[in-house]
CSV table of C-alpha atoms and ligand atoms in Angstrom, one decimal:
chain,number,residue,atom,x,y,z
A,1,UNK,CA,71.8,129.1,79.5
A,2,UNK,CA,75.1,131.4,78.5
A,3,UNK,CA,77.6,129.0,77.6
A,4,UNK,CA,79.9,132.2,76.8
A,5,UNK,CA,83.4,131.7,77.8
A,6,UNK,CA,85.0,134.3,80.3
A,7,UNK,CA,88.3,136.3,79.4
A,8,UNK,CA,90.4,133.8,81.5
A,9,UNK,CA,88.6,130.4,79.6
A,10,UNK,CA,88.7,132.4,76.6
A,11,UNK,CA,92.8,132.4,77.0
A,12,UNK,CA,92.9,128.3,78.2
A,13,UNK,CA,91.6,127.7,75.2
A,14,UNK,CA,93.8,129.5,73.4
A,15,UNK,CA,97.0,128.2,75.1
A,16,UNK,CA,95.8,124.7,75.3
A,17,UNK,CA,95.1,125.3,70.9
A,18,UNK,CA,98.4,126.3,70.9
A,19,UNK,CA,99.8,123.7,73.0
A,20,UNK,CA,98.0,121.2,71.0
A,21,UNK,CA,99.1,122.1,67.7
A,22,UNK,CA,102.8,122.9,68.3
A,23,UNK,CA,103.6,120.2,71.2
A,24,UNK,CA,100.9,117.6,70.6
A,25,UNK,CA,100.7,117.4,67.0
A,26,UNK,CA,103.9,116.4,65.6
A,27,UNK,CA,104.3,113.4,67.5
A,28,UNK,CA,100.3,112.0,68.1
A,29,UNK,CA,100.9,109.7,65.4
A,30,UNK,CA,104.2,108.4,66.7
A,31,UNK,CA,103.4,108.2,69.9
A,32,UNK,CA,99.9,106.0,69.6
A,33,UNK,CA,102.4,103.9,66.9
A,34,UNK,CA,105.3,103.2,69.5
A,35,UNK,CA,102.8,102.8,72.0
A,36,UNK,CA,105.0,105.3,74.1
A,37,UNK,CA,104.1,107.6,76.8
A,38,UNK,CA,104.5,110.9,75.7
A,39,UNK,CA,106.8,111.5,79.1
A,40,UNK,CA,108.0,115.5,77.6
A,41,UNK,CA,104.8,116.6,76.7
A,42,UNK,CA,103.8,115.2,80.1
A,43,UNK,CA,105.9,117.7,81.4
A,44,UNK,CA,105.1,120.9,80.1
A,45,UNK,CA,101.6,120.2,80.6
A,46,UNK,CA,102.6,120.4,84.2
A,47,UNK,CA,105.0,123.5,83.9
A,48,UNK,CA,101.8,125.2,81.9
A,49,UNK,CA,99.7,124.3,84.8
A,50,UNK,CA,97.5,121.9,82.9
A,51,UNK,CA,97.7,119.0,85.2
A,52,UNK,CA,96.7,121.3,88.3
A,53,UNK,CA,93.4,122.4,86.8
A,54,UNK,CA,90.4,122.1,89.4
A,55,UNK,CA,92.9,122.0,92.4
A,56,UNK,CA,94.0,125.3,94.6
A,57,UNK,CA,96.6,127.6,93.8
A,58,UNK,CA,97.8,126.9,97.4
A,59,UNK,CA,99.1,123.4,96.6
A,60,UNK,CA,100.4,124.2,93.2
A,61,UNK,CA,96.8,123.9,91.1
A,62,UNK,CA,95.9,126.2,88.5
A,63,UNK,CA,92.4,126.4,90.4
A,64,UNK,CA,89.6,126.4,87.5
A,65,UNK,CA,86.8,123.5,87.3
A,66,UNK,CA,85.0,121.2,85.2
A,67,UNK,CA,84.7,123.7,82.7
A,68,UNK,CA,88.8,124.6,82.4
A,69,UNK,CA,89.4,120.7,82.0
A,70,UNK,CA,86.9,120.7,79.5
A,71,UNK,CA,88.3,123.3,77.5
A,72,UNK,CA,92.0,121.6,77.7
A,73,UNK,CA,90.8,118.2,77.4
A,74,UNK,CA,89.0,118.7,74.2
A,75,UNK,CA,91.4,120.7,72.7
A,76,UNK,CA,94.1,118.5,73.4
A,77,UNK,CA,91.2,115.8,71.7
A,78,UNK,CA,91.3,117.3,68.3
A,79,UNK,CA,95.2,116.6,67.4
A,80,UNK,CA,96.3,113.8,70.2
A,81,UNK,CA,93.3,111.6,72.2
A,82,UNK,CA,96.4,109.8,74.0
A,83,UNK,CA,97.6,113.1,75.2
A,84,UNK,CA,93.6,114.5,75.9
A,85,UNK,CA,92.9,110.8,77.6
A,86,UNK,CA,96.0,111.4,80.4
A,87,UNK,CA,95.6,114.3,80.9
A,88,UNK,CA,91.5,113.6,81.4
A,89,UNK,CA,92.5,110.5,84.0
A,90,UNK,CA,95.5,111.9,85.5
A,91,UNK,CA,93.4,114.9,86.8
A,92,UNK,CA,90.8,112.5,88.6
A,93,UNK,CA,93.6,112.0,91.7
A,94,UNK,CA,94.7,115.3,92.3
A,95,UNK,CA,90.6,116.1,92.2
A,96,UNK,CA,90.0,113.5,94.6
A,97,UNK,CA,92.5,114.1,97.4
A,98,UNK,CA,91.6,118.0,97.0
A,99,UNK,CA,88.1,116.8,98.1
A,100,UNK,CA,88.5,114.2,100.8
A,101,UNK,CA,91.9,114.6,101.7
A,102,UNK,CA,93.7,115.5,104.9
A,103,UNK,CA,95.6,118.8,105.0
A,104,UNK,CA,98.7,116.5,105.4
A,105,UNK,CA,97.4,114.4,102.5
A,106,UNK,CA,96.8,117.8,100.1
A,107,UNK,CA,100.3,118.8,101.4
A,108,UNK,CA,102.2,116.0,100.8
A,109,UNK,CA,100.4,114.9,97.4
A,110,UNK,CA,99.1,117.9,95.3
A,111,UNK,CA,102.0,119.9,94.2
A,112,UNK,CA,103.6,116.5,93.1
A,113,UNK,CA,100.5,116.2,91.2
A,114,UNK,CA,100.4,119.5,89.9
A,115,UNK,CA,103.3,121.4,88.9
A,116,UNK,CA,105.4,118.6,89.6
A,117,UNK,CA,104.8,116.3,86.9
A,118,UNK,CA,103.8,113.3,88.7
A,119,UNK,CA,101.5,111.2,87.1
A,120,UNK,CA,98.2,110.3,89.4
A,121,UNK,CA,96.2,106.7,88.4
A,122,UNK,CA,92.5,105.5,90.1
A,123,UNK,CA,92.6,102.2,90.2
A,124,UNK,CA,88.9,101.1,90.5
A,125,UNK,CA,88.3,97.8,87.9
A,126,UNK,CA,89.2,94.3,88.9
A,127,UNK,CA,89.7,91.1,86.4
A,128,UNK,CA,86.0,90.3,87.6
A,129,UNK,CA,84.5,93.9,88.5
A,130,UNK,CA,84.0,95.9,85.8
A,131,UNK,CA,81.0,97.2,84.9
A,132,UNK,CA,79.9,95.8,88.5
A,133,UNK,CA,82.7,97.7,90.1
A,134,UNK,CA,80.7,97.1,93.5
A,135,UNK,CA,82.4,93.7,93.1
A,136,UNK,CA,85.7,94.3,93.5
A,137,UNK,CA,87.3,92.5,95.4
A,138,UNK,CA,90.6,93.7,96.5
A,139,UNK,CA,91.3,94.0,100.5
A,140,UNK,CA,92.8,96.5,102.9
A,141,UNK,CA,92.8,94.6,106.1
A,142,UNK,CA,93.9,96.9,109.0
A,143,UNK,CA,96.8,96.0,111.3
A,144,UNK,CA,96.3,97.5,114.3
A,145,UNK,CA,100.0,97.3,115.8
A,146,UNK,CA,101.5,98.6,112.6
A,147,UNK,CA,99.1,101.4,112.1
A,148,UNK,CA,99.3,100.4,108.3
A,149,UNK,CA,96.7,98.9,105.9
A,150,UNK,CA,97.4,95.5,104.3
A,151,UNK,CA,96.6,94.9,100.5
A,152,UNK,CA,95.8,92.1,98.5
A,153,UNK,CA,94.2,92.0,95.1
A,154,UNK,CA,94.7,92.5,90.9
A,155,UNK,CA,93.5,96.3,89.5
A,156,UNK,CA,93.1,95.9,85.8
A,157,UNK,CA,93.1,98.4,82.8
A,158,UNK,CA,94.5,101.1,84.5
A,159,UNK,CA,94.8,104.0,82.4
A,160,UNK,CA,98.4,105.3,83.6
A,161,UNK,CA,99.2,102.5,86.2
A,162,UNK,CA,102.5,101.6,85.1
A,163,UNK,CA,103.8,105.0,85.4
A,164,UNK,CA,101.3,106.6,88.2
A,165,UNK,CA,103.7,107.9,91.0
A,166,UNK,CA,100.5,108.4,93.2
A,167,UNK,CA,97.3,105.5,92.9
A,168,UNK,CA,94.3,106.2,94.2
A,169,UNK,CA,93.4,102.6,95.3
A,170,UNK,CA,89.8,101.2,96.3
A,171,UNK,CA,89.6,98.3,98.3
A,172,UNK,CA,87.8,96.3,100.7
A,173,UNK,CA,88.3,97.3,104.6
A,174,UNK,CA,85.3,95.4,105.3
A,175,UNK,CA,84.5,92.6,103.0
A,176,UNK,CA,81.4,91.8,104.9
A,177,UNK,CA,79.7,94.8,104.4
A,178,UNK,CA,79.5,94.9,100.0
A,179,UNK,CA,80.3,98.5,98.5
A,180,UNK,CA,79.5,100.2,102.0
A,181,UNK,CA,83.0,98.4,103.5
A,182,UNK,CA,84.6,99.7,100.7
A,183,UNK,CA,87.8,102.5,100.9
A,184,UNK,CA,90.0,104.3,99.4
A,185,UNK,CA,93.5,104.6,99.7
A,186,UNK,CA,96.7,106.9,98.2
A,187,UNK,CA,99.1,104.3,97.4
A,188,UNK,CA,102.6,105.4,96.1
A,189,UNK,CA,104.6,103.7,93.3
A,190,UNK,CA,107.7,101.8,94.7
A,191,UNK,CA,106.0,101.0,98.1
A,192,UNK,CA,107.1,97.4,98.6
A,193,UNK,CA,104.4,95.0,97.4
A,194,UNK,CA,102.9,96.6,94.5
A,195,UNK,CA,104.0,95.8,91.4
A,196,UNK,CA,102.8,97.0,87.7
A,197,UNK,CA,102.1,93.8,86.1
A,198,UNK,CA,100.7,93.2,82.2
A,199,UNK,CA,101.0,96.3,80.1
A,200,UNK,CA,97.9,95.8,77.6
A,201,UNK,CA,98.7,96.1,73.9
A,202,UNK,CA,95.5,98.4,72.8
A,203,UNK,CA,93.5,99.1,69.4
A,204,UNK,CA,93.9,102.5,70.1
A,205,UNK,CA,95.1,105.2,72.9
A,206,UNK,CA,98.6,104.5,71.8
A,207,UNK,CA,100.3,106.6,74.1
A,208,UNK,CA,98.1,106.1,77.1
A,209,UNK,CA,99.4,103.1,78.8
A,210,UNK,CA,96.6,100.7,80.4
A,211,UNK,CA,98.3,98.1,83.0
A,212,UNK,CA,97.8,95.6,85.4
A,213,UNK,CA,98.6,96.7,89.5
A,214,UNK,CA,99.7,93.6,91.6
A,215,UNK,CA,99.2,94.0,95.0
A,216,UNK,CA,100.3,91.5,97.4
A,217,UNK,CA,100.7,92.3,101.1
A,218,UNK,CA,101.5,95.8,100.6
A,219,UNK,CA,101.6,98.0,103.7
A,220,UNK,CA,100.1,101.1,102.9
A,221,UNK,CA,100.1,103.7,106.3
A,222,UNK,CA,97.1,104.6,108.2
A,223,UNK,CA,98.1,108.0,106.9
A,224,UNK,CA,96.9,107.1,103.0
A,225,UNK,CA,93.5,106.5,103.9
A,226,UNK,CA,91.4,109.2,101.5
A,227,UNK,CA,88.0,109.9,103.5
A,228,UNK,CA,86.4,108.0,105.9
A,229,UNK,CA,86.4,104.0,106.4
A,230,UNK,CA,83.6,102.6,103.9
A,231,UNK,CA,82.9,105.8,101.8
A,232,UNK,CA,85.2,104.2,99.0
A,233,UNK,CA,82.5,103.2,96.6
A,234,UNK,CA,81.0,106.9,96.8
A,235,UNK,CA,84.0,108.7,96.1
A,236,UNK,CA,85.0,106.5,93.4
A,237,UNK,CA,81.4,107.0,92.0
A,238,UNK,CA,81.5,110.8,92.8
A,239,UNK,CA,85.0,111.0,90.9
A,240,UNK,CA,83.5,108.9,87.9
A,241,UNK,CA,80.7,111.7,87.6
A,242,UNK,CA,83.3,113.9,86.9
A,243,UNK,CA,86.0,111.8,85.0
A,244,UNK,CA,82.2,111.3,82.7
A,245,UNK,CA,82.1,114.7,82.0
A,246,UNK,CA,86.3,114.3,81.0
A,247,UNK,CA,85.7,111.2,78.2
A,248,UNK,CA,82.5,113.8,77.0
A,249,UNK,CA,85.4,116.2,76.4
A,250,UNK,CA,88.0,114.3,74.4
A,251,UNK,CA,85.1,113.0,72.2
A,252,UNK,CA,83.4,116.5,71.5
A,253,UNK,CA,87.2,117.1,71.0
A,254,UNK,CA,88.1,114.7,68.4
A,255,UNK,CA,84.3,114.8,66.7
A,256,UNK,CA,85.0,118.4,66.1
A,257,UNK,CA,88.1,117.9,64.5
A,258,UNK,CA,86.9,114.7,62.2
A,259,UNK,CA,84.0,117.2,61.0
A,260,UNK,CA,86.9,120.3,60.0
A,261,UNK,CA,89.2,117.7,58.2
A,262,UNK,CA,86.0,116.6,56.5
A,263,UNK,CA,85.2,120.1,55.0
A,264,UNK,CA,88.8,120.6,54.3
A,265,UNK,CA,89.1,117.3,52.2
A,266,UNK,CA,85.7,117.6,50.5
A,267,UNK,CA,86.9,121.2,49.7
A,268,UNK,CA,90.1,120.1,47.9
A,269,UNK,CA,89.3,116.3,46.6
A,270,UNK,CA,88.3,116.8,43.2
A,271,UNK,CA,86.3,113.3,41.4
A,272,UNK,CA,84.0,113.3,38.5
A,273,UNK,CA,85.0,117.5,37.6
A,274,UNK,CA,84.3,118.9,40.5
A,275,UNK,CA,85.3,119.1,44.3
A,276,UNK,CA,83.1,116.4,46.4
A,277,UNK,CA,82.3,119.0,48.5
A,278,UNK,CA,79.4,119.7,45.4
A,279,UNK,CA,77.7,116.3,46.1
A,280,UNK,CA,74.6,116.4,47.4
A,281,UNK,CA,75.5,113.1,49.6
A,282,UNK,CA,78.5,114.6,51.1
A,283,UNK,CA,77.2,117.7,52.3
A,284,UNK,CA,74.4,115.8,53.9
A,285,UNK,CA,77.3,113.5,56.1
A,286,UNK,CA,79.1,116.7,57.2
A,287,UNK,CA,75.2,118.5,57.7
A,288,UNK,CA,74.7,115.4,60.2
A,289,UNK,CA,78.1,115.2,61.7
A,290,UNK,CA,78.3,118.9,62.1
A,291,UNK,CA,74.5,119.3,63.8
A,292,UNK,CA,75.1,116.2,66.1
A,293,UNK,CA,78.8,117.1,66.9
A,294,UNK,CA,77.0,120.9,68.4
A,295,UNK,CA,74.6,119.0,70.6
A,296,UNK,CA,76.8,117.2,71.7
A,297,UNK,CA,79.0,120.1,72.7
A,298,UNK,CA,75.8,121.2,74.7
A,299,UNK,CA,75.7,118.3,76.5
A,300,UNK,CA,78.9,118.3,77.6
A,301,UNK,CA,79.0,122.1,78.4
A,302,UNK,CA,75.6,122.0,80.2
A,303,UNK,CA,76.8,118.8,82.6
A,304,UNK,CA,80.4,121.4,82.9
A,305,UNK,CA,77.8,124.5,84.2
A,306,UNK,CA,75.9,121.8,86.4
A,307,UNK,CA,79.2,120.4,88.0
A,308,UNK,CA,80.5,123.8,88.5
A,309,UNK,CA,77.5,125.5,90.2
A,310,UNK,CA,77.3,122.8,92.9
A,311,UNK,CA,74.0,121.4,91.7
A,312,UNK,CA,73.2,117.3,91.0
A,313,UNK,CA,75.4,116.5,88.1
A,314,UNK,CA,75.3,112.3,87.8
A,315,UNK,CA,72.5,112.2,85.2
A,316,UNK,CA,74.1,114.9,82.9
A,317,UNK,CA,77.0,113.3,83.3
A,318,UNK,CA,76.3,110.3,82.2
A,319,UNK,CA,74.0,111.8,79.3
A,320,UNK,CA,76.9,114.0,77.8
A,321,UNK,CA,79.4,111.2,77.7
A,322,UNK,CA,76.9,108.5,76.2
A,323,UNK,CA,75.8,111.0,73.9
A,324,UNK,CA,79.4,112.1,73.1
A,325,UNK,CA,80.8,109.1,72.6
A,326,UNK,CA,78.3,107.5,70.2
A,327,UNK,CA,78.4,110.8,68.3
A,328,UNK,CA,82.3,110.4,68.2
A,329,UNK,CA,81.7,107.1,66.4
A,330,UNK,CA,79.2,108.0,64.0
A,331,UNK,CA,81.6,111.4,63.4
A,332,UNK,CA,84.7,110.2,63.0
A,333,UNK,CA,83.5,106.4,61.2
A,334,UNK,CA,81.9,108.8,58.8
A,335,UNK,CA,84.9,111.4,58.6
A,336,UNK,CA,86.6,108.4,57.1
A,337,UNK,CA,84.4,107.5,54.5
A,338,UNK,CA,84.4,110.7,53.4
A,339,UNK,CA,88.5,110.5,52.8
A,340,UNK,CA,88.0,106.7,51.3
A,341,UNK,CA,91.1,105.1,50.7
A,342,UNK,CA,93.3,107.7,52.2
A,343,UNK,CA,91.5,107.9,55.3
A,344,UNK,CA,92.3,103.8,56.2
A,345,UNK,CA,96.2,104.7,55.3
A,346,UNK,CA,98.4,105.8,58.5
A,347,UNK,CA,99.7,109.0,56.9
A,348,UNK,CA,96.0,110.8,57.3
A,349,UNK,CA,94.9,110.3,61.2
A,350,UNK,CA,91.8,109.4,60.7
A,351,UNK,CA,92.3,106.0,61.3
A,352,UNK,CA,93.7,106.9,64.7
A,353,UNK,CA,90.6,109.2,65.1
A,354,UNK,CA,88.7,105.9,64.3
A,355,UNK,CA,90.3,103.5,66.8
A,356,UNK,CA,90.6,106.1,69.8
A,357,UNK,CA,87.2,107.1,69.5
A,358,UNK,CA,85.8,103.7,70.0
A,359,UNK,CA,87.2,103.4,73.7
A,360,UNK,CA,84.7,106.8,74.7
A,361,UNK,CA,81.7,104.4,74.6
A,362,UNK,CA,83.6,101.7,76.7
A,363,UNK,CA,85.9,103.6,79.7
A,364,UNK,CA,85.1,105.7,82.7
A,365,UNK,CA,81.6,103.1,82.1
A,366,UNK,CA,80.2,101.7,79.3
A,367,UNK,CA,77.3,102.9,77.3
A,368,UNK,CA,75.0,100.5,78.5
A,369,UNK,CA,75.8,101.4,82.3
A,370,UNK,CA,75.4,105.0,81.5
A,371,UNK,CA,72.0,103.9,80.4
A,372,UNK,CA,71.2,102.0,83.5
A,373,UNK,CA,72.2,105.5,85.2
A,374,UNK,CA,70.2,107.5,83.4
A,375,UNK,CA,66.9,105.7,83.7
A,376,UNK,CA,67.3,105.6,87.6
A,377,UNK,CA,68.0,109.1,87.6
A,378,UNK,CA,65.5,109.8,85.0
A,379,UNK,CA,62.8,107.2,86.7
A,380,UNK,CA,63.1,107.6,90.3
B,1,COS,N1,77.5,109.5,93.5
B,1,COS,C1,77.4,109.2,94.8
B,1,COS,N2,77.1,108.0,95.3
B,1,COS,C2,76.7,107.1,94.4
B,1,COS,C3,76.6,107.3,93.1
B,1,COS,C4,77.0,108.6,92.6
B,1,COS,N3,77.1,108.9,91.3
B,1,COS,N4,76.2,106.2,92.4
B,1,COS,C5,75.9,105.3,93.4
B,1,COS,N5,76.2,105.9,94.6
B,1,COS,C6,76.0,105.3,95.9
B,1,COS,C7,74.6,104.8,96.1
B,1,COS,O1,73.8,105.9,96.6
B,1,COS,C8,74.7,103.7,97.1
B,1,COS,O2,74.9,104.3,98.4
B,1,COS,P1,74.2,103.5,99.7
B,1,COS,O3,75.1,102.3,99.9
B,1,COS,O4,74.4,104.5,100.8
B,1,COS,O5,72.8,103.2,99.4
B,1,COS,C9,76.0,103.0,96.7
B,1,COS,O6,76.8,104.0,96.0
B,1,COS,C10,75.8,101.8,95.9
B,1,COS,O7,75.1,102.2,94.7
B,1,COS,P2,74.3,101.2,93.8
B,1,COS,O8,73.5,100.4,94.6
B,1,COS,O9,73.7,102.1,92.7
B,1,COS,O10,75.5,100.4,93.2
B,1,COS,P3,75.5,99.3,92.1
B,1,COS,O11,76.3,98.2,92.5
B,1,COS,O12,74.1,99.0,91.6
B,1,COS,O13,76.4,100.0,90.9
B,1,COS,C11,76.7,101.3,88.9
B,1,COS,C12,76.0,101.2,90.3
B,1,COS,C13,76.4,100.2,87.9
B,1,COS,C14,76.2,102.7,88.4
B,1,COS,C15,78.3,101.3,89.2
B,1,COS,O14,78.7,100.1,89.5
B,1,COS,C16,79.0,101.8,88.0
B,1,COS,O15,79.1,103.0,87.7
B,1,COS,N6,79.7,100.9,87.2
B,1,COS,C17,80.6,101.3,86.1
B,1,COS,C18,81.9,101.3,86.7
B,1,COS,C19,82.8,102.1,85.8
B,1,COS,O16,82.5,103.2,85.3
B,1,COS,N7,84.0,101.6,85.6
B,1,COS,C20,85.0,102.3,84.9
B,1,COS,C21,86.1,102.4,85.9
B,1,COS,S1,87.3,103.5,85.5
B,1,COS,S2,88.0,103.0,83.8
């Protein structure tokens, strides 16, 4: 399989480097500190197209796939995992109403989504549904002489709820009828009745804001209603294929970097005479991290080429991101051994590498569900 990047990617990556280093950079460690949304970098991601990657040029996308938000994504990964992890989740909505939404719908939504610097949020997980997201149990109860749908239920751990000017909202239309009377539905920030509740204080992901969504009879019109009644449960499972393929990104990303700050610091750290780079023990951690951190690229590029070329993509999907993420563990746990005390102090960002890395093998599904995946795929 050539994994070769074309002229165009070739130039993504480049900007999205450069955008990493100069805009990302200087204020990752800030930002995750503050616990502030990086609202200006926000921004010019949009004005540099970033946020419109994988949605027509025709509603202010930068067109592109799976591929294109993997370059960004992990690039963004090696300096800033906040940064790579909104961008990652932000570009599930726009994704997801360029697939099953109404011309009016891609109209009226995308180029907010896109050029214009509106945030998007998927609000899937409930207080009591998450790895059994079938359980959910908000409702949208139709009201026939309104038009409108009605909704009532908690969303929890929203990546991006608080400030999401679009949600992509899965609810119950028929609560008889299990995941099958499940929809979805584009719900806008300020519409009367939803309300951002808790704002969750994280171990890591600083700058990506997680937060409770309140809704309590909130009339949503007839017009929000992304792809047919009932097919909620699919799309959201559809769009967490791809957001999969997103999380495999920022940890390839951030693996990759743990493994060049190790070779740098083992160059230059001189103990007992000699650099530590000349220990036998040493060069075996960086031989592992560097051979696991390239198969996992592979992965993660090969479930990219699947996604792209229209063929199956779930069990890759879930493969690259369970393999990515439990290699971004392993990478950057022992990126931080090799810098010893000075990789636990705040001024190196290893620590940060640490803490964001851990949340790869929990969101967008948990290791063990992406097992459960990948044996039905595998056994069926
Ligand atoms: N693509 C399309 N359709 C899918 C699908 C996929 N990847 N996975 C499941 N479906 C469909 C099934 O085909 C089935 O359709 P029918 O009703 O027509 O038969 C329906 O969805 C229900 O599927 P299933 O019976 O497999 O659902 P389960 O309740 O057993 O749940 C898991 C399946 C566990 C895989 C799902 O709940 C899951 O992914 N959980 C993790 C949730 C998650 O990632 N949360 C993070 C949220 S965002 S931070």
């Amino acid at each position: 399989m050539d994994f070769s990047l074309t002229k165009k990617q070739e130039m993504l990556k480049k900007l999205s480097e450069q955008f990493a280093v100069n805009e990302l950079e200087p204020v990752a460690a800030e930002v995750d500190e503050s616990h502030t949304f990086p609202e200006e970098n926000f921004k010019k991601m949009a004005e540099l197209g970033f946020t419109g990657i994988g949605v027509s040029r025709q509603y202010g996308g930068s067109e592109g796939g799976t591929l294109e938000k993997v370059i960004a994504v992990s690039e963004f990964a090696k300096v800033c995992m906040s940064s790579a992890a909104i961008l990652s989740i932000h570009l599930i909505a726009p994704q997801a109403i360029s697939r099953y939404g109404t011309e009016e719908q891609k109209k009226k939504y995308l180029p907010r989504l896109t050029r214009g610097g509106e945030l998007g949020a998927f609000a899937l997980t409930e207080p009591d549904a998450g790895s059994d997201a079938g359980s959910a149990r908000t409702t949208a109860i139709f009201d026939r002489e309104t038009n409108e749908y009605v909704l009532n239920g908690t969303k929890c751990f929203i990546s991006g709820g608080s400030r999401a000017g679009v949600v992509i909202v899965f609810a119950l239309t028929d609560p008889s009828k299990g995941t099958r009377g499940m929809s979805a539905i584009i719900v806008e920030k300020g519409t009367p009745g939803f309300t951002v509740g808790k704002v969750e204080n994280k171990m890591g992901l600083g700058g990506s804001e997680t937060a409770e969504l309140i809704f309590e009879d909130c009339r949503v019109p007839a017009a929000n209603f992304l792809g047919k009644e009932g097919q909620g449960f699919k799309i959201a499972m559809q769009a967490l294929d791809g957001a999969r393929i997103g999380v495999g990104a920022q940890a390839m990303g951030v693996a990759e970097a743990a493994v060049d700050l190790s070779v740098k610091y083992a160059n230059e750290r001189v103990q007992f005479g000699k650099p530590i780079a000349a220990l036998q023990g040493i060069q075996w951690y960086i031989a592992d991290m560097a051979t696991k951190t390239e198969a996992a690229k592979a992965l993660v590029y090969h479930a990219a080429y699947l996604a792209d070329s229209g063929q199956p993509f779930t069990k890759m999907a879930a493969m690259c991101k369970l393999n990515a993420s439990e290699n971004a563990r392993f990478v950057t746990n022992l990126a931080l051994q090799i810098h010893g005390g000075y990789g636990y102090m705040k001024e190196y960002p290893l620590e940060r590498m640490y803490r964001d890395a851990k949340i790869t093998e929990i969101y967008e599904g948990t290791s063990e569900i992406h097992k459960v995946v990948i044996a039905r795929e595998v056994m069926r």
